[in-house]
C-alpha positions as a Markdown table, in Angstrom:
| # | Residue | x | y | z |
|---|---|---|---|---|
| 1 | Unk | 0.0 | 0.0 | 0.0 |
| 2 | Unk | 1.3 | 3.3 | -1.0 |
| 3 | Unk | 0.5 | 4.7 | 2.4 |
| 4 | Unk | 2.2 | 2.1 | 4.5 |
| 5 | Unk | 5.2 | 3.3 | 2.2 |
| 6 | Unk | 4.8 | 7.1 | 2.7 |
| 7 | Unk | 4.8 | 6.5 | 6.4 |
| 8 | Unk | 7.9 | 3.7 | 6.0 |
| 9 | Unk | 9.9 | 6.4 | 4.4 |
| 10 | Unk | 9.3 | 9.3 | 6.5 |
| 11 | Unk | 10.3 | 7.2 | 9.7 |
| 12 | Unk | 13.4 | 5.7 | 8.0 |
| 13 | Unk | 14.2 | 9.1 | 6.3 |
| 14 | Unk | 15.1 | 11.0 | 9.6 |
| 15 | Unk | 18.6 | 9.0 | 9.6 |
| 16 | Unk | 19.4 | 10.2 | 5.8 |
| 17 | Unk | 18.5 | 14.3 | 7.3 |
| 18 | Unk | 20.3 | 13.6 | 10.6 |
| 19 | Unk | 23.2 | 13.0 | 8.4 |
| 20 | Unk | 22.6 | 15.5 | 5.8 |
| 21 | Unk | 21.8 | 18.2 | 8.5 |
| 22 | Unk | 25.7 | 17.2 | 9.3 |
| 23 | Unk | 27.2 | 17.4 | 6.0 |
| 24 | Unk | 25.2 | 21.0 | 4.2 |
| 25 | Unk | 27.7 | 22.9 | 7.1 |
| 26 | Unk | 30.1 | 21.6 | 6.0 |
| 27 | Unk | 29.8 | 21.8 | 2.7 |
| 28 | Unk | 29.3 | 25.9 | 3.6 |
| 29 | Unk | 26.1 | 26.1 | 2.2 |
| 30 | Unk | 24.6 | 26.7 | 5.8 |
| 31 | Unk | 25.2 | 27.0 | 9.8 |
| 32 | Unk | 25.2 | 24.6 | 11.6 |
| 33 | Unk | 22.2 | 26.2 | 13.5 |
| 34 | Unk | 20.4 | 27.1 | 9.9 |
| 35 | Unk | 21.3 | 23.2 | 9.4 |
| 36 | Unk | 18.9 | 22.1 | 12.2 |
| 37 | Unk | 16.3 | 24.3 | 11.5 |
| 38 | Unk | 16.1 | 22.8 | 7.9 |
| 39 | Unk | 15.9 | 19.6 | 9.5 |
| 40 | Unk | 13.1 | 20.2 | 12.0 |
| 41 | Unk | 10.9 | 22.0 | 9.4 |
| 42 | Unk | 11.6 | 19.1 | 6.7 |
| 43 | Unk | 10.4 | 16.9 | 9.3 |
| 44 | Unk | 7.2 | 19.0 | 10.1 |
| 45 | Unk | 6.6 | 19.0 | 6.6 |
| 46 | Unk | 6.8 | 15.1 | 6.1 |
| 47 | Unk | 5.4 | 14.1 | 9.3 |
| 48 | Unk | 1.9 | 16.3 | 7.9 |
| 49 | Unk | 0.2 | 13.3 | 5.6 |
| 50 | Unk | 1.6 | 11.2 | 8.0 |
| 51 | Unk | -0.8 | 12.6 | 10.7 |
| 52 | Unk | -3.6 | 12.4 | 8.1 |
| 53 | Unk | -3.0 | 8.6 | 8.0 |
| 54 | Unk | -2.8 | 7.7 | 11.2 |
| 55 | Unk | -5.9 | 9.4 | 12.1 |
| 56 | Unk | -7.5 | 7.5 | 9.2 |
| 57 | Unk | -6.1 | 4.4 | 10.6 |
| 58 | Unk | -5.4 | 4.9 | 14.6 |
| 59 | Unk | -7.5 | 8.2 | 15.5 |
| 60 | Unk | -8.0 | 7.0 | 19.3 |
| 61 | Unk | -4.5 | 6.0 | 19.3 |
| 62 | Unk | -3.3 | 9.2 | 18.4 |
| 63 | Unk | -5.7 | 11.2 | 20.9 |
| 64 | Unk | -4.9 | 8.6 | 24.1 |
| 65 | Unk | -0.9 | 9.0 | 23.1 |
| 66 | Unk | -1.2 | 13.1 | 23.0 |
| 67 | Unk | -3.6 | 13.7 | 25.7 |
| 68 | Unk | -1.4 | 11.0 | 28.1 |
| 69 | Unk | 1.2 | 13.2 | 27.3 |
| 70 | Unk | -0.4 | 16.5 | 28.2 |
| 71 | Unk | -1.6 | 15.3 | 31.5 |
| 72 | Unk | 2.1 | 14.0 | 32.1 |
| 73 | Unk | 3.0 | 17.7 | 31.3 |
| 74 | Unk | 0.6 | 19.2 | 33.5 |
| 75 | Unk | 1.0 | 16.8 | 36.5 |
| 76 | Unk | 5.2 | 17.5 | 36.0 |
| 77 | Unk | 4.2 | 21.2 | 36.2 |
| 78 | Unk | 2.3 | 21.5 | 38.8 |
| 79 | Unk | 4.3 | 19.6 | 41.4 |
| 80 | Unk | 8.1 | 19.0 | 40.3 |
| 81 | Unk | 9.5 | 22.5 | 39.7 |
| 82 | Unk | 12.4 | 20.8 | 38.3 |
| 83 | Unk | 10.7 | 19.2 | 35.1 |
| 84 | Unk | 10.0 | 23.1 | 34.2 |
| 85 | Unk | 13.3 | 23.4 | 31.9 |
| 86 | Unk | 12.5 | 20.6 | 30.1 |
| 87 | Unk | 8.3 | 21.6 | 29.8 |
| 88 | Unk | 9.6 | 25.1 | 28.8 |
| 89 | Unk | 11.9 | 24.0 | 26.2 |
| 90 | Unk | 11.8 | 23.1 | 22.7 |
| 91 | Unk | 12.1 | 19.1 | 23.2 |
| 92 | Unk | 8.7 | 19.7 | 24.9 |
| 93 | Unk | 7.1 | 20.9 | 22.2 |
| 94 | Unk | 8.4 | 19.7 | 18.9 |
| 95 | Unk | 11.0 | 16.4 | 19.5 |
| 96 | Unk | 8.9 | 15.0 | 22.2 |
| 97 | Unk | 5.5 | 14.8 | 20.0 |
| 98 | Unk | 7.9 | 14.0 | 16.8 |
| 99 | Unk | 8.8 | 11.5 | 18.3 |
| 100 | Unk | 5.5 | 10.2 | 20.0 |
| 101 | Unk | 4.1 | 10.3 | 16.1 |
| 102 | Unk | 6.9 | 8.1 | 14.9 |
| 103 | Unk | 5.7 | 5.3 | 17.6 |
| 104 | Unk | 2.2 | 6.4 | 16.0 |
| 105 | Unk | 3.3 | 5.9 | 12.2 |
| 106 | Unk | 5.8 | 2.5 | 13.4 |
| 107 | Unk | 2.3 | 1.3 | 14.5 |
| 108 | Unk | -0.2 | 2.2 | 11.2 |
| 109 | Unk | 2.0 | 0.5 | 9.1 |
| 110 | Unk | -0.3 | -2.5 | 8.0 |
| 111 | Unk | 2.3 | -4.5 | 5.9 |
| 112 | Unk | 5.4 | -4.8 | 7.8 |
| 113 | Unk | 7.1 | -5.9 | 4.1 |
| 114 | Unk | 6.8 | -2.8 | 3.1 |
| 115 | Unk | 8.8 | -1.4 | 5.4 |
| 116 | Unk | 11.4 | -3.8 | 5.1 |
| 117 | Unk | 11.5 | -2.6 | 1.6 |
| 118 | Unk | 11.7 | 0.7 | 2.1 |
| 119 | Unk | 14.3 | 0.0 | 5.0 |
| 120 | Unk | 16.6 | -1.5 | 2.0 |
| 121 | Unk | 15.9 | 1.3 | -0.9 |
| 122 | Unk | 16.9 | 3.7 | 2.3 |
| 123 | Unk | 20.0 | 2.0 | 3.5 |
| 124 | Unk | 21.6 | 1.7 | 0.1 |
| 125 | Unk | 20.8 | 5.7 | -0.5 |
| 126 | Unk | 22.5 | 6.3 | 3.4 |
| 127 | Unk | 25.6 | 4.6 | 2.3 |
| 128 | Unk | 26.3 | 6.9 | -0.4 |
| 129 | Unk | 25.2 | 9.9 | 1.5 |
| 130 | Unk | 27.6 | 8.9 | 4.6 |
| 131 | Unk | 30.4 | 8.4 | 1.9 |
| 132 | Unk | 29.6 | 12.2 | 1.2 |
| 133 | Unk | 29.6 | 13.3 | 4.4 |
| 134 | Unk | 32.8 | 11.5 | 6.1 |
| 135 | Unk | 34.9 | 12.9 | 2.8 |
| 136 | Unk | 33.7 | 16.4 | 3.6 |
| 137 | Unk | 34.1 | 16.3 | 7.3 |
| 138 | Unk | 37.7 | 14.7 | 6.6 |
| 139 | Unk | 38.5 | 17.5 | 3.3 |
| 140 | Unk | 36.1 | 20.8 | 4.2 |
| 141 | Unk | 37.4 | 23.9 | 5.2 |
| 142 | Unk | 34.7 | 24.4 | 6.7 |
| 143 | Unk | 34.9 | 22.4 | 9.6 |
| 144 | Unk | 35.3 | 23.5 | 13.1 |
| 145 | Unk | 38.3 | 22.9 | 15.5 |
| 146 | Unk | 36.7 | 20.7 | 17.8 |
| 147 | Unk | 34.4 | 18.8 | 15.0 |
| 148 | Unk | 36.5 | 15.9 | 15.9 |
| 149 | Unk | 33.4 | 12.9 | 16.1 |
| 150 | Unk | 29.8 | 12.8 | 15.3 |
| 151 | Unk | 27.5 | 10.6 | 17.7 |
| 152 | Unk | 24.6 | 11.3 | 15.9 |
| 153 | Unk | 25.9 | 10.0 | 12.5 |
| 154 | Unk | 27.3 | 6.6 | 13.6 |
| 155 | Unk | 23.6 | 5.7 | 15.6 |
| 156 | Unk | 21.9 | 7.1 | 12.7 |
| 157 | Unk | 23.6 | 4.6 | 10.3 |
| 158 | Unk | 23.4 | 1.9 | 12.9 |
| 159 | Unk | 20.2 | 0.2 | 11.4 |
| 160 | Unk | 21.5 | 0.3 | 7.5 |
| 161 | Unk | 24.3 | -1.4 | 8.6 |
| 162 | Unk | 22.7 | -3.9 | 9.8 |
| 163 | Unk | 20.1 | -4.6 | 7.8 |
| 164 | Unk | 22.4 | -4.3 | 4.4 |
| 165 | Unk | 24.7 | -6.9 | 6.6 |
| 166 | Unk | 21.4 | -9.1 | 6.6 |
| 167 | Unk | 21.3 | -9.6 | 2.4 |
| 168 | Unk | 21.9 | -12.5 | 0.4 |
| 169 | Unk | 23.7 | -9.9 | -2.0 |
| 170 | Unk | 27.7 | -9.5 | -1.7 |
| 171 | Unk | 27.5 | -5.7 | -2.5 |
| 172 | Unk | 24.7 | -5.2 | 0.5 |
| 173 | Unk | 27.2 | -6.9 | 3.1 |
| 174 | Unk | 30.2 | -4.8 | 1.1 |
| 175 | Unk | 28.2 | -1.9 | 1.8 |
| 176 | Unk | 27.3 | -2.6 | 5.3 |
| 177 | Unk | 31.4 | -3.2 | 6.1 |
| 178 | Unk | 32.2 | 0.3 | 4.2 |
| 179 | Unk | 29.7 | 2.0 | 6.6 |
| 180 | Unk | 31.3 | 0.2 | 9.6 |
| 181 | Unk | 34.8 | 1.7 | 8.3 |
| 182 | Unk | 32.8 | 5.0 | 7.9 |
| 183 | Unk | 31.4 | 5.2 | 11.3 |
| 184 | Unk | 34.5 | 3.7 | 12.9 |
| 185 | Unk | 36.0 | 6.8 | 11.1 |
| 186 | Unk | 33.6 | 9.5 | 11.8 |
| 187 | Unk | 31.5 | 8.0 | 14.5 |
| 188 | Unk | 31.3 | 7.6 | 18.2 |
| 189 | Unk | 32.4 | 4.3 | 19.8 |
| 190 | Unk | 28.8 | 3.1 | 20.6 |
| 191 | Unk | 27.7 | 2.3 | 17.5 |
| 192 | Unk | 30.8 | 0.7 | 16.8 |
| 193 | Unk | 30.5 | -1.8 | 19.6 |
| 194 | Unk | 26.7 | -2.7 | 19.1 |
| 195 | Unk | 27.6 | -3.4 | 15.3 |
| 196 | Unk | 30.4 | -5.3 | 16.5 |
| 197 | Unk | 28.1 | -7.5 | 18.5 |
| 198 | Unk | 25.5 | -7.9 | 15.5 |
| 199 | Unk | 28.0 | -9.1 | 13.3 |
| 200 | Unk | 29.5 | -11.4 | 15.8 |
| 201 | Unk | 26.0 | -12.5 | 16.4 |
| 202 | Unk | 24.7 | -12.9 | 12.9 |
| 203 | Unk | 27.5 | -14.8 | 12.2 |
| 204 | Unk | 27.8 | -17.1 | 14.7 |
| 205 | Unk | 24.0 | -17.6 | 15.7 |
| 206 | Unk | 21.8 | -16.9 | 12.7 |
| 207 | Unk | 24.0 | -18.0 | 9.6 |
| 208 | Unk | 24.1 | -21.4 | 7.5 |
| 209 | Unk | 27.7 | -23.5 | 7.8 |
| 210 | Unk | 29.0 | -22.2 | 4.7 |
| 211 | Unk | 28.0 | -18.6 | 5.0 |
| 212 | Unk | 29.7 | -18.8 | 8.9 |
| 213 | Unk | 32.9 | -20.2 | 6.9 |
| 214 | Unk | 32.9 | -16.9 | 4.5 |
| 215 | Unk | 31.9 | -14.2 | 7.3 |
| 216 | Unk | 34.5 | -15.8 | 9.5 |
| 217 | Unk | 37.0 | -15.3 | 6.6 |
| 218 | Unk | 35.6 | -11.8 | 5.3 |
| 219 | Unk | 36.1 | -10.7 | 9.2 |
| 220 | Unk | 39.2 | -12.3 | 9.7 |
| 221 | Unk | 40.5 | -10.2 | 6.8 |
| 222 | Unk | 38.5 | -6.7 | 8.0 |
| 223 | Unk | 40.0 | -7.0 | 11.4 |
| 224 | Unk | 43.4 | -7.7 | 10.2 |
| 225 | Unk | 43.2 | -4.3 | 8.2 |
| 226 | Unk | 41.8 | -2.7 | 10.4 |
| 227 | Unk | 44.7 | -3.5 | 12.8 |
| 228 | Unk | 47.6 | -3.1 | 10.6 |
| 229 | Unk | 46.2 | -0.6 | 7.5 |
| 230 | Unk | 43.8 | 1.7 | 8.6 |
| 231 | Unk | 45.7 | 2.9 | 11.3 |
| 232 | Unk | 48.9 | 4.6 | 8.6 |
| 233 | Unk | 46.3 | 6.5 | 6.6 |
| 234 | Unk | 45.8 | 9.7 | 7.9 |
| 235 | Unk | 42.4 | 10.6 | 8.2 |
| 236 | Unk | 42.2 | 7.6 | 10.3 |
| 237 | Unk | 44.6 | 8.6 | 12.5 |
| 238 | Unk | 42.6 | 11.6 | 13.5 |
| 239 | Unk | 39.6 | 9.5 | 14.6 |
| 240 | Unk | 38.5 | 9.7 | 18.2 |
| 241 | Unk | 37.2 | 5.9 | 18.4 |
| 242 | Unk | 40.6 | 4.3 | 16.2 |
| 243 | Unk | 42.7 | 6.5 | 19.1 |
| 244 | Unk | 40.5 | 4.7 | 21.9 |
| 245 | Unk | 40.7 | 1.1 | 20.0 |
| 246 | Unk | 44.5 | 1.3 | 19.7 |
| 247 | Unk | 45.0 | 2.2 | 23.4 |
| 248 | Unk | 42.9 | -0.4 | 24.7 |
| 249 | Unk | 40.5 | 2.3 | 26.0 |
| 250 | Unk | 37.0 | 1.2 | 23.5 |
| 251 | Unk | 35.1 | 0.0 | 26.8 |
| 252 | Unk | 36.8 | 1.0 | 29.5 |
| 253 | Unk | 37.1 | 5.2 | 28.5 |
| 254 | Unk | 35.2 | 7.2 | 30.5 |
| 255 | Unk | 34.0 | 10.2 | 28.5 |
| 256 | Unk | 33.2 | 12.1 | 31.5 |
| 257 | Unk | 29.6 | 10.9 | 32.2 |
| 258 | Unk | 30.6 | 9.2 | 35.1 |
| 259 | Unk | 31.8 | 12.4 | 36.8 |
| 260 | Unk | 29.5 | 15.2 | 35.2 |
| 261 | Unk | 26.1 | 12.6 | 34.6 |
| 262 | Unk | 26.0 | 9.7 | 36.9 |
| 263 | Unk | 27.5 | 10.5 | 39.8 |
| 264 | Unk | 24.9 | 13.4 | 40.0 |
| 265 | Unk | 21.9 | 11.8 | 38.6 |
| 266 | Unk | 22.2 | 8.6 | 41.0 |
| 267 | Unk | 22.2 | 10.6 | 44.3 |
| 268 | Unk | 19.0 | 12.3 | 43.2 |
| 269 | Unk | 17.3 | 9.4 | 42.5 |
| 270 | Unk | 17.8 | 8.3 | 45.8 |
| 271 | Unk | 16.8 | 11.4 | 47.4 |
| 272 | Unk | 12.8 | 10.9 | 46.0 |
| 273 | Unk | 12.8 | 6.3 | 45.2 |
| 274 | Unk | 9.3 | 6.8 | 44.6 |
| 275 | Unk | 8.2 | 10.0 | 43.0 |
| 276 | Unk | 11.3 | 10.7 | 41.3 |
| 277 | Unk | 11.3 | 14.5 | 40.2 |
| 278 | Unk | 8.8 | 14.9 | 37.3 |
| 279 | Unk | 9.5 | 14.5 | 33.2 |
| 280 | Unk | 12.8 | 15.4 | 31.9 |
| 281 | Unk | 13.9 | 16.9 | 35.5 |
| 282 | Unk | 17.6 | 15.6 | 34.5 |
| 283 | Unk | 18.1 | 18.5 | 32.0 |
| 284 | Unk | 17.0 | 20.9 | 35.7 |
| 285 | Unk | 20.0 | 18.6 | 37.7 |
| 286 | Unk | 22.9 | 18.6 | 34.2 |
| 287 | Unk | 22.1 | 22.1 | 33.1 |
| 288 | Unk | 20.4 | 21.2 | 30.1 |
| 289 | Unk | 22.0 | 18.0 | 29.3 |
| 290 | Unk | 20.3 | 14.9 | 29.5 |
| 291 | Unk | 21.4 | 11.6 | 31.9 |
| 292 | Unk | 22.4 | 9.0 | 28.5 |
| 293 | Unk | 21.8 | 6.2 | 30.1 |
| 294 | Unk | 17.4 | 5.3 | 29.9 |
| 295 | Unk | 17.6 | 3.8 | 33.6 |
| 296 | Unk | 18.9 | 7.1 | 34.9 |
| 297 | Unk | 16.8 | 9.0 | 33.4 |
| 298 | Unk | 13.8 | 7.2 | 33.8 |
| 299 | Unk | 14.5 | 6.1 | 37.4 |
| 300 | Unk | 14.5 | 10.0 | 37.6 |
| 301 | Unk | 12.1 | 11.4 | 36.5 |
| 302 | Unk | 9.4 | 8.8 | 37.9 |
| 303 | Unk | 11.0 | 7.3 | 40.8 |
| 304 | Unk | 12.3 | 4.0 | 41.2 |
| 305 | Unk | 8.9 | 2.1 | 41.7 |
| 306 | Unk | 7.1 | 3.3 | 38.6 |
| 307 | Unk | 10.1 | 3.1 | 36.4 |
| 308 | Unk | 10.9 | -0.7 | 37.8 |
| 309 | Unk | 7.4 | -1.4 | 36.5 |
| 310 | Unk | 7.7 | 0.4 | 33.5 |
| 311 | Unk | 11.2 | -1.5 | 32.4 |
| 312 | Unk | 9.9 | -5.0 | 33.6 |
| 313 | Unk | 6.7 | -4.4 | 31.5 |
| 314 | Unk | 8.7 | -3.3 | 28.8 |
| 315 | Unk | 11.3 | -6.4 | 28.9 |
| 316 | Unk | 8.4 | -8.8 | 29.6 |
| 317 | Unk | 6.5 | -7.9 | 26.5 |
| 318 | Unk | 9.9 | -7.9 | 24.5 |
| 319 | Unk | 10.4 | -11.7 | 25.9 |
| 320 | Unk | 7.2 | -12.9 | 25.1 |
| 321 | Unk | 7.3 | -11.5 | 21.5 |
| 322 | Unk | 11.2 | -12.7 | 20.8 |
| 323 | Unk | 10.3 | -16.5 | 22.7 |
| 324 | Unk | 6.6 | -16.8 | 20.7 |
| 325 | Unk | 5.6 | -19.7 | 18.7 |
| 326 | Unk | 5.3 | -17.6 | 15.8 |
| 327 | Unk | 8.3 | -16.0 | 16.1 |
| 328 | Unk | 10.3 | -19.4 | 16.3 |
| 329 | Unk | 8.6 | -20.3 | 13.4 |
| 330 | Unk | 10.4 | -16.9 | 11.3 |
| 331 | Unk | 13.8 | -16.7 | 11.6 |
| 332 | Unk | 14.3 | -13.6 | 9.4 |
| 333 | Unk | 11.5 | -12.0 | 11.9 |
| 334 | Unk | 14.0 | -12.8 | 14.8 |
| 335 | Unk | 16.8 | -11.5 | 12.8 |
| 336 | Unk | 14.6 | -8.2 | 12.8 |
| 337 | Unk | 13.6 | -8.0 | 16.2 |
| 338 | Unk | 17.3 | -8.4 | 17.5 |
| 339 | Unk | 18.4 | -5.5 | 14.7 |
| 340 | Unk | 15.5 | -2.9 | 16.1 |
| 341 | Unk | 16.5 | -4.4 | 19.7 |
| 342 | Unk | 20.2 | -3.3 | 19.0 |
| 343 | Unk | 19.4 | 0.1 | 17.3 |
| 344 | Unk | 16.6 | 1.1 | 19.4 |
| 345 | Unk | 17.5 | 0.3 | 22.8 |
| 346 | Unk | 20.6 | -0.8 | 23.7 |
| 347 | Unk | 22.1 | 2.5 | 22.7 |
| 348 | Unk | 20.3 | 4.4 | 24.7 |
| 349 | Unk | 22.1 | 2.8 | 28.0 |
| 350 | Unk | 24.7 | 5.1 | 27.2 |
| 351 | Unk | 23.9 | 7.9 | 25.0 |
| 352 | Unk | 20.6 | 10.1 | 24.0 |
| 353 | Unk | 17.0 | 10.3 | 25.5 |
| 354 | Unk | 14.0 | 8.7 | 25.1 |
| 355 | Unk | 12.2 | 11.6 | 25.1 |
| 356 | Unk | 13.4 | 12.5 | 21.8 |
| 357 | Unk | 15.4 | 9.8 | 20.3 |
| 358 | Unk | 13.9 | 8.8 | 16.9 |
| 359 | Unk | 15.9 | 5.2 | 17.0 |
| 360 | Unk | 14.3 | 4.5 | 20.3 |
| 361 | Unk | 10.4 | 5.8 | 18.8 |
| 362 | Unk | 11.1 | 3.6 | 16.1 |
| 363 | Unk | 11.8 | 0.4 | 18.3 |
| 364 | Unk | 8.9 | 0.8 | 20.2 |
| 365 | Unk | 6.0 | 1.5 | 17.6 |
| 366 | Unk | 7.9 | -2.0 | 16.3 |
| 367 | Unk | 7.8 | -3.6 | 19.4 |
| 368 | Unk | 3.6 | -2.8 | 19.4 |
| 369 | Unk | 2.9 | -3.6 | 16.4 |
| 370 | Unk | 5.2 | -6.7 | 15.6 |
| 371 | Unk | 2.7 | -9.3 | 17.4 |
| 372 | Unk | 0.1 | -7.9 | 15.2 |
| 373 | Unk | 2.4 | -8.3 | 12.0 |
| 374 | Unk | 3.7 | -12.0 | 12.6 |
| 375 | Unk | 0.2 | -12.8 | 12.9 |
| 376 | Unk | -0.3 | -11.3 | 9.2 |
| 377 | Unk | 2.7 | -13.1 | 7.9 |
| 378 | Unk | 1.6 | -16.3 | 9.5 |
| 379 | Unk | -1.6 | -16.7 | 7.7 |
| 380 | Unk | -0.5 | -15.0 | 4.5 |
| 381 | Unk | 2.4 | -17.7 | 4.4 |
């Protein structure tokens, strides 16, 4: 259906703008601030038929979601001061509901192939655009002093990576390697480690005998040029996570959350165990920053009782969908579960919010819908 399409490809086309709102500075056609407004008003402007669908499709959906929202607001207001930054702010009122109408669009989608289509046609155009974009940040002029890393581009290409690595074709798993060395170039280190552990996965868990043999070899060879190549050219001896990776420092590094985010977040928390201090109160205690890590933040913000309930209703239902007959019955379903698991979720243990983190809106308007959609594949197969 065209519309399950439309609303495929304006989910899936936020991580093609995250990484063009990068690359148009510094290309010096724009700011960087100019950059971002283009981006938020390109997503207004795509998320518009969007809205007309779903209230075609899920119209009490979409007034339970907003108005559960605006009494969250409300309640916050009135009685925890500290979740006024955040109310006040523009997350509040344009991120925060973008991000609530991805879960929204993730959950009108009535084919779930057509998704998986677009998520191919999409992945193949982000490899070429994150070609552009680490040449320019490695070449521009343009480019600031302290424009060392992006975080935002190695979790936006997170999911194309994966998926392209998930293709019978030799140039989709070619392609999904180049944007490894891409990300590993221009990236942060968490994306790098959760692909890391996909491909180790994949291979190991979810491939046929003779395709283990040729990913075993493919990586053997990757690793060893990673280890002895990449490091002598030059651009990649500028990058932040091929520095941390030759020092032995990948996992262990501390990039100062554990002084400046943790260690003021956790005594909070244990200040007010079952209130907690209202929605988004973390950007009141970090000065507009936000905790990166989802069990801070939400252990904050709700206390330690609701937010217990919240996680074990969340990894309950994630259980019961991974361990269902059905879905022992579809391998590649599994394969896509653990991919929107990995891009959705585990990243947000240590980077981003869920308050406004497409990746993580994504993975849950797939985790409520995907029952739904194995039960369609079921009886169409």
């Amino acid at each position: 259906m065209k519309s399950d399409s439309y609303l495929s490809f304006v989910v899936l086309f936020q991580m093609i703008v995250t990484t063009i709102q990068l690359l148009l500075p510094l290309l010096g056609i724009v700011s960087t601030e100019t950059a971002a407004t283009y981006r938020v008003a390109i997503t207004l402007l795509t998320y518009l038929p969007g809205v007309v669908i779903v209230m075609r499709r899920r119209l009490v959906s979409l007034l339970f979601a907003f108005t559960s929202y605006f009494i969250l607001l409300l309640v916050s207001y009135e009685f925890f001061p500290e979740s006024h930054r955040f109310i006040e702010s523009s997350q509040a009122v344009s991120l925060t509901p973008i991000a609530i109408l991805t879960i929204l669009f993730m959950m009108s989608i009535g084919d779930f192939n057509n998704f998986k289509k677009m998520l191919l046609f999409v992945s193949r155009i982000a490899v070429f655009i994150s070609l552009l974009y680490v040449v320019a940040h490695t070449l521009s002029p343009f480019r600031e002093l302290d424009d060392t890393y992006s975080m935002s581009f190695g979790y936006s290409m997170l999911l194309p990576a994966m998926f392209l690595f998930t293709q019978q074709g030799y140039l989709d798993k070619t392609a999904s390697l180049l944007l490894f060395v891409l990300i590993l170039l221009d990236g942060s280190r968490g994306p790098v480690l959760v692909l890391g552990i996909f491909y180790v996965f994949y291979t190991l868990f979810m491939s046929s005998t003779r395709a283990k043999m040729r990913m075993i070899l493919v990586g053997v060879v990757a690793v060893t040029a990673a280890v002895t190549i990449l490091p002598r050219l030059e651009s990649f001896q500028n990058s932040r996570t091929m520095y941390l990776l030759q020092e032995g420092e990948l996992v262990s590094h501390d990039s100062g959350r554990d002084e400046k985010m943790y260690s003021v977040v956790t005594p909070h928390i244990m200040e007010r165990p079952l209130t907690g201090w209202g929605i988004g109160s973390d950007r009141f205690f970090l000065d507009g920053a936000y905790s990166h890590n989802i069990f801070l933040e939400v252990y904050l913000h709700y206390g330690i009782f609701i937010g217990s309930l919240l996680f074990l209703c969340l990894f309950g239902y994630c259980l019961k969908v991974y361990f269902s007959p059905l879905m022992r019955k579809m391998p590649l379903e599994k394969e896509m579960f653990i991919m929107m698991f990995l891009y959705g979720f585990i990243p947000k243990l240590f980077s981003g919010s869920y308050l406004i983190d497409f990746s993580f809106a994504i993975f849950m308007g797939y985790l409520l819908s995907v029952r739904r959609h194995l039960r369609r594949s079921a009886i169409s197969a």
